[in-house]
Amino acid sequence: MGAIGKIIVSLMPIAPKFLVKRIAGRYVAGSNLESAIDLMKKMSKENTCFTIDVLGEEINDLEEARYFVDEYSRVLDSIVSNQINANISLKPTAFGLLIDKNVALSNIEEILKKAASNDIFVRLDMEDHRVTQETIDVVLEMQEKGFQNIGTVLQGRLFRTKDDIAEISKKLGPISDFRICKGIYLESEEISYTKYQEIVDSTNECIDLMLEMGCYTAIASHDVPIIEHSIEKLHNMNMSVDNDSRDNSFGTRVGKGPGYEFQFLLGVRGNLRRKLASAGHLTRVYVPYGTKWYEYGVRRIRENPDIAWHVTKTIIMPWTNRK
Ligand code: FAD
């Protein structure tokens, strides 16, 4: 799979942009907020909720961060005025984390404050290993300041993740709120698992630990062994969409189920998501939009050639991945 992905990546520079745009159209809501809102309104009948992401990441100067603060502020207004069941996801490096931590903190706080006043949750996406600790620190600092509407993402492939879960949930108790995924960045074998089965096993162990520690657990995977493992674990813990049997459960969180949800990327395995939703589970679709869809998509694919293979498979074998 990796070899095919690498071949596809090597062909990308000669692929015409219009072709890439057509393919990307499945995974990106459009180039502006209005297209994302239209799409979510249409998808609301699928009994799902959303997390909105403005495309873009690591910036070169702090001026660029202003664009993201302003755009996310518009997103929050739009969620409220259109009454969309959505929260937001942002990348800390787009807010300046790798340039000036204090400026990034104040940018993120501006958005967090506005989100809190509208009961909207803010998720910090997790980027590569350079910012793992810094991203966790932002969450802890904001929680210390009294913001409870923030959480981050942890990556099952990293060796450190189980320690992070234990440490964060010890500090925050049942308000700890995680998205758990495999992790898209192919990290080195010094710090991460690199083989498929190891990554699945580790991610499943992280899900178990989060649920056992009483955390809100957003399971972000399209991989059947992870979803099946999660359902079995939820069943064993007597947890369901309207029942969080854990002693220290935090009650109903704004716009969320009692203790868990399943998250999917826009355009990926919609049939599986709809099946989970009709079985009563809370599902959420990650909806990216923005003008930087080309650069963003190309970078993601270069970083992880397996994604190129998934996309190609979707085109040549569409039944494996219904929209
Ligand atoms: P895989 O084995 O990769 O995929 C299982 C199947 O799903 C594939 O066979 C394929 O059919 C389908 N599939 C998966 N991905 C795609 C795709 N892109 N296009 C087409 N088909 C696909 N990673 C981070 O590092 N940081 C984050 O903050 C982060 N946030 C995420 C948020 C959400 C809602 C989701 C769903 C994923 C997120 N990820 C993030 C990415 C994640 O870490 C994985 O890289 C990605 O989900 C692929 O892993 P998988 O568990 O779906 O399993």
Coordinates of C-alpha atoms and ligand atoms in Angstrom, one line a residue:
M1 CA 0.0 0.0 0.0
G2 CA 2.8 2.4 0.9
A3 CA 4.6 1.7 -2.3
I4 CA 1.6 2.5 -4.5
G5 CA 1.0 5.6 -2.4
K6 CA 4.6 6.7 -3.1
I7 CA 4.2 6.2 -6.8
I8 CA 1.0 8.3 -6.8
V9 CA 2.8 11.0 -4.8
S10 CA 5.6 11.1 -7.4
L11 CA 3.1 11.7 -10.1
M12 CA 1.3 14.5 -8.3
P13 CA 3.4 17.4 -9.7
I14 CA 2.3 16.5 -13.2
A15 CA -1.4 16.1 -12.3
P16 CA -3.4 19.0 -13.7
K17 CA -4.8 21.2 -11.0
F18 CA -8.4 20.9 -12.2
L19 CA -8.2 17.2 -11.7
V20 CA -6.8 17.6 -8.2
K21 CA -9.6 20.1 -7.5
R22 CA -12.2 17.6 -8.6
I23 CA -10.8 15.0 -6.4
A24 CA -10.4 17.4 -3.4
G25 CA -14.0 18.5 -3.8
R26 CA -15.1 15.3 -2.0
Y27 CA -13.0 16.1 1.1
V28 CA -13.2 19.9 1.3
A29 CA -16.5 21.8 1.7
G30 CA -15.4 24.7 -0.6
S31 CA -13.2 27.7 -0.6
N32 CA -15.4 29.9 1.7
L33 CA -17.4 29.7 4.9
E34 CA -20.7 30.1 3.0
S35 CA -20.0 26.8 1.1
A36 CA -19.3 25.0 4.4
I37 CA -22.5 26.3 5.9
D38 CA -24.6 25.2 2.9
L39 CA -23.0 21.8 3.0
M40 CA -23.7 21.3 6.7
K41 CA -27.3 22.4 6.3
K42 CA -27.7 19.8 3.6
M43 CA -26.0 17.1 5.7
S44 CA -27.9 17.8 8.9
K45 CA -30.6 15.4 7.7
E46 CA -28.0 12.6 8.1
N47 CA -28.4 13.0 11.8
T48 CA -24.8 14.1 12.5
C49 CA -23.1 17.1 13.9
F50 CA -19.9 18.9 12.7
T51 CA -16.5 20.4 13.6
I52 CA -15.4 23.2 11.3
D53 CA -11.8 23.7 10.2
V54 CA -10.4 26.6 8.4
L55 CA -7.7 25.2 6.1
G56 CA -4.1 26.3 6.7
E57 CA -1.4 25.6 9.2
E58 CA 2.2 26.7 10.1
I59 CA 2.5 30.4 9.3
N60 CA 5.6 32.4 8.5
D61 CA 4.8 35.6 10.2
L62 CA 2.4 36.6 13.0
E63 CA 0.4 38.9 10.6
E64 CA -0.9 35.8 9.0
A65 CA -2.3 34.6 12.3
R66 CA -4.7 37.5 12.3
Y67 CA -6.5 36.0 9.2
F68 CA -7.2 32.8 11.2
V69 CA -8.4 34.7 14.3
D70 CA -10.8 36.8 12.2
E71 CA -12.0 33.9 10.1
Y72 CA -12.7 31.7 13.1
S73 CA -14.6 34.6 14.6
R74 CA -16.8 34.6 11.5
V75 CA -17.2 30.9 11.8
L76 CA -18.5 31.2 15.4
D77 CA -21.0 34.0 14.3
S78 CA -22.1 31.8 11.5
I79 CA -22.6 28.7 13.6
V80 CA -24.8 30.7 15.9
S81 CA -26.8 32.6 13.3
N82 CA -27.4 29.5 11.2
Q83 CA -28.1 27.3 14.3
I84 CA -25.7 24.6 13.1
N85 CA -24.8 21.9 15.5
A86 CA -21.1 22.4 15.2
N87 CA -17.9 23.2 17.1
I88 CA -14.5 24.3 15.8
S89 CA -11.1 22.7 15.3
L90 CA -8.0 24.8 14.9
K91 CA -4.3 24.3 14.3
P92 CA -2.1 26.0 16.9
T93 CA 0.7 26.7 14.5
A94 CA -1.7 28.7 12.3
F95 CA -2.2 30.9 15.4
G96 CA 1.6 31.4 15.8
L97 CA 2.7 28.6 18.2
L98 CA 6.0 28.0 16.5
I99 CA 6.8 31.7 16.3
D100 CA 5.8 33.3 19.5
K101 CA 4.0 31.2 22.2
N102 CA 2.5 34.2 24.0
V103 CA 1.0 35.7 20.9
A104 CA -0.4 32.3 19.9
L105 CA -1.9 31.9 23.4
S106 CA -3.5 35.3 23.2
N107 CA -4.9 34.6 19.7
I108 CA -6.3 31.3 20.8
E109 CA -7.8 32.8 24.0
E110 CA -9.6 35.4 21.9
I111 CA -11.4 32.7 20.0
L112 CA -11.9 30.6 23.1
K113 CA -13.6 33.5 24.9
K114 CA -16.0 34.1 22.0
A115 CA -16.7 30.4 21.7
A116 CA -17.3 30.1 25.4
S117 CA -19.8 32.9 25.4
N118 CA -21.8 30.9 22.8
D119 CA -21.4 27.5 24.4
I120 CA -19.2 26.3 21.6
F121 CA -16.3 23.8 22.1
V122 CA -12.8 24.4 20.6
R123 CA -10.6 21.5 19.6
L124 CA -6.9 22.0 19.1
D125 CA -5.9 19.7 16.2
M126 CA -2.6 17.8 16.9
E127 CA 0.2 18.5 14.5
D128 CA 3.6 16.9 14.4
H129 CA 5.9 16.0 17.3
R130 CA 7.5 19.5 17.3
V131 CA 4.4 20.8 19.0
T132 CA 2.9 17.9 20.9
Q133 CA 3.8 19.2 24.3
E134 CA 3.2 22.8 23.5
T135 CA -0.3 22.0 22.3
I136 CA -1.1 20.1 25.4
D137 CA 0.3 23.0 27.5
V138 CA -2.0 25.4 25.7
V139 CA -5.0 23.3 26.8
L140 CA -3.8 23.1 30.4
E141 CA -3.1 26.9 30.5
M142 CA -6.5 27.7 29.2
Q143 CA -8.2 25.3 31.6
E144 CA -6.2 27.0 34.4
K145 CA -7.7 30.3 33.2
G146 CA -11.1 28.8 33.7
F147 CA -12.0 27.9 30.1
Q148 CA -13.6 24.4 30.1
N149 CA -14.6 24.5 26.4
I150 CA -11.2 23.3 25.1
G151 CA -9.6 20.0 24.4
T152 CA -7.0 18.5 22.1
V153 CA -6.2 15.5 20.0
L154 CA -3.9 12.7 20.9
Q155 CA -2.3 10.3 18.4
G156 CA -2.3 6.6 19.1
R157 CA 0.9 6.0 17.1
L158 CA 3.0 8.0 19.6
F159 CA 4.7 6.1 22.4
R160 CA 4.0 9.0 24.8
T161 CA 0.3 9.1 24.4
K162 CA -0.8 6.8 27.2
D163 CA 1.3 8.9 29.7
D164 CA -0.3 12.0 28.2
I165 CA -3.8 10.6 28.8
A166 CA -2.9 9.7 32.4
E167 CA -1.2 13.0 33.1
I168 CA -3.9 15.3 31.6
S169 CA -6.8 13.4 33.1
K170 CA -5.1 13.5 36.5
K171 CA -4.9 17.3 36.2
L172 CA -8.3 18.0 34.6
G173 CA -10.4 15.1 35.9
P174 CA -13.6 14.3 34.1
I175 CA -13.5 17.5 32.1
S176 CA -10.7 16.1 30.1
D177 CA -11.9 15.9 26.5
F178 CA -9.9 14.2 23.8
R179 CA -10.1 13.3 20.2
I180 CA -8.1 10.2 19.7
C181 CA -6.8 9.2 16.2
K182 CA -3.9 7.2 14.8
G183 CA -2.0 10.4 13.8
I184 CA -1.5 11.5 10.3
Y185 CA 2.2 12.4 10.6
L186 CA 4.6 9.6 9.9
E187 CA 6.9 10.0 13.0
S188 CA 10.2 8.3 13.5
E189 CA 10.5 4.9 15.1
E190 CA 12.3 6.5 18.0
I191 CA 9.0 8.0 19.2
S192 CA 6.3 6.1 17.5
Y193 CA 4.9 2.8 16.3
T194 CA 5.3 2.5 12.6
K195 CA 3.5 -0.8 11.7
Y196 CA -0.2 -0.9 11.0
Q197 CA -1.2 -3.5 13.7
E198 CA 1.0 -1.8 16.4
I199 CA -0.7 1.5 15.6
V200 CA -4.2 0.0 15.7
D201 CA -3.4 -1.8 19.0
S202 CA -1.9 1.3 20.6
T203 CA -4.9 3.4 19.5
N204 CA -7.3 0.9 20.9
E205 CA -5.4 0.9 24.2
C206 CA -5.6 4.7 24.3
I207 CA -9.4 4.6 23.7
D208 CA -9.8 2.1 26.6
L209 CA -7.7 4.3 28.9
M210 CA -9.6 7.4 28.0
L211 CA -12.9 5.8 28.7
E212 CA -11.7 4.2 31.9
M213 CA -10.3 7.5 33.2
G214 CA -13.7 9.1 32.7
C215 CA -12.7 11.4 29.9
Y216 CA -14.9 12.5 27.0
T217 CA -13.6 10.3 24.1
A218 CA -14.1 11.3 20.5
I219 CA -13.0 8.3 18.4
A220 CA -11.7 9.7 15.1
S221 CA -11.0 6.7 12.8
H222 CA -12.5 5.1 9.7
D223 CA -10.8 1.9 10.4
V224 CA -13.2 -1.0 11.2
P225 CA -11.0 -2.8 13.8
I226 CA -10.8 0.5 15.8
I227 CA -14.6 1.2 15.5
E228 CA -15.5 -2.4 16.4
H229 CA -13.1 -2.4 19.4
S230 CA -14.6 0.9 20.6
I231 CA -18.2 -0.4 20.4
E232 CA -17.3 -3.5 22.3
K233 CA -15.5 -1.5 25.0
L234 CA -18.5 0.9 25.3
H235 CA -20.8 -2.1 25.6
N236 CA -18.6 -3.6 28.3
M237 CA -18.6 -0.3 30.2
N238 CA -22.4 0.0 29.8
M239 CA -22.1 3.2 27.9
S240 CA -24.5 4.3 25.3
V241 CA -25.6 7.5 23.7
D242 CA -27.8 8.5 26.6
N243 CA -25.9 6.7 29.4
D244 CA -22.5 7.4 30.9
S245 CA -22.2 4.8 33.6
R246 CA -18.9 6.1 34.9
D247 CA -19.0 7.4 38.5
N248 CA -17.2 10.6 37.7
S249 CA -19.0 11.5 34.5
F250 CA -19.3 15.2 33.8
G251 CA -22.9 15.0 32.8
T252 CA -24.1 16.2 29.4
R253 CA -21.6 18.5 27.7
V254 CA -22.8 21.2 25.4
G255 CA -23.7 19.8 22.0
K256 CA -22.2 16.4 22.9
G257 CA -23.3 13.0 24.1
P258 CA -22.6 11.9 27.6
G259 CA -19.1 10.5 27.1
Y260 CA -18.1 9.7 23.6
E261 CA -18.7 10.2 19.9
F262 CA -17.4 8.9 16.6
Q263 CA -15.7 11.4 14.2
F264 CA -15.2 11.1 10.4
L265 CA -13.5 13.2 7.8
L266 CA -15.8 14.8 5.2
G267 CA -16.1 12.5 2.2
V268 CA -14.7 9.4 4.0
R269 CA -16.8 6.2 4.7
G270 CA -20.1 8.0 5.0
N271 CA -22.0 4.7 4.9
L272 CA -20.2 3.6 8.1
R273 CA -20.9 6.9 9.8
R274 CA -24.6 6.7 8.9
K275 CA -24.8 3.1 10.2
L276 CA -23.3 4.2 13.5
A277 CA -25.7 7.2 13.6
S278 CA -28.7 4.9 12.9
A279 CA -27.5 2.6 15.7
G280 CA -27.9 5.6 18.0
H281 CA -24.3 6.8 18.4
L282 CA -23.4 10.4 18.2
T283 CA -21.3 11.1 15.0
R284 CA -19.5 14.2 13.9
V285 CA -18.1 15.2 10.5
Y286 CA -14.9 17.2 10.2
V287 CA -15.6 19.9 7.7
P288 CA -12.5 21.7 6.3
Y289 CA -12.9 24.7 4.0
G290 CA -10.7 27.5 2.7
T291 CA -8.7 28.8 -0.2
K292 CA -5.6 26.8 0.7
W293 CA -7.2 23.5 -0.1
Y294 CA -4.6 22.6 -2.8
E295 CA -1.4 23.3 -0.7
Y296 CA -3.0 21.6 2.3
G297 CA -4.1 18.5 0.4
V298 CA -0.8 18.1 -1.3
R299 CA 1.2 18.5 1.9
R300 CA -1.0 16.0 3.7
I301 CA -0.6 13.4 0.9
R302 CA 3.2 13.9 0.8
E303 CA 3.4 13.4 4.5
N304 CA 1.5 10.2 4.4
P305 CA 1.4 8.5 1.0
D306 CA -1.2 6.0 2.4
I307 CA -3.7 8.8 2.0
A308 CA -2.9 9.0 -1.7
W309 CA -3.7 5.3 -2.0
H310 CA -7.0 5.7 0.0
V311 CA -8.1 8.5 -2.3
T312 CA -7.2 6.5 -5.5
K313 CA -9.0 3.5 -4.1
T314 CA -12.1 5.7 -3.5
I315 CA -12.0 6.6 -7.2
I316 CA -11.4 3.2 -8.7
M317 CA -13.4 1.2 -6.1
P318 CA -16.0 3.7 -4.9
W319 CA -18.0 0.9 -3.1
T320 CA -15.2 0.8 -0.5
N321 CA -15.8 4.3 0.6
R322 CA -19.3 5.6 0.0
K323 CA -19.6 9.4 0.3
Ligands
FAD1 P1 -6.9 4.0 7.9 O1 -6.5 2.6 8.0 O2 -5.9 5.0 7.4 O3 -8.2 4.2 7.1 C1 -9.2 3.2 7.1 C2 -10.0 3.3 5.8 O4 -10.7 4.6 5.8 C3 -9.1 3.3 4.6 O5 -8.9 2.0 4.1 C4 -9.9 4.2 3.6 O6 -11.0 3.4 3.0 C5 -10.6 5.2 4.5 N1 -9.8 6.4 4.6 C6 -9.1 6.9 5.6 N2 -8.5 8.1 5.4 C7 -8.9 8.4 4.1 C8 -8.8 9.6 3.3 N3 -8.1 10.7 3.7 N4 -9.3 9.6 2.1 C9 -10.1 8.5 1.6 N5 -10.3 7.4 2.4 C10 -9.7 7.4 3.6 N6 -4.5 13.3 12.6 C11 -3.6 14.0 13.3 O7 -2.4 13.8 13.3 N7 -4.1 15.1 14.0 C12 -5.4 15.4 14.0 O8 -5.7 16.4 14.7 C13 -6.3 14.7 13.3 N8 -7.6 14.9 13.3 C14 -8.5 14.1 12.7 C15 -9.9 14.3 12.8 C16 -10.8 13.4 12.3 C17 -12.3 13.7 12.5 C18 -10.3 12.2 11.7 C19 -11.3 11.2 11.2 C20 -9.0 12.0 11.5 C21 -8.1 12.9 12.0 N9 -6.7 12.7 11.9 C22 -5.8 13.5 12.6 C23 -6.2 11.7 10.9 C24 -5.9 10.4 11.5 O9 -4.9 10.5 12.4 C25 -5.6 9.4 10.5 O10 -4.5 9.7 9.8 C26 -6.7 9.1 9.5 O11 -8.0 9.2 10.1 C27 -6.5 7.8 8.8 O12 -6.6 6.8 9.7 P2 -7.8 5.8 10.0 O13 -7.9 5.5 11.5 O14 -9.0 6.4 9.4 O15 -7.4 4.4 9.4

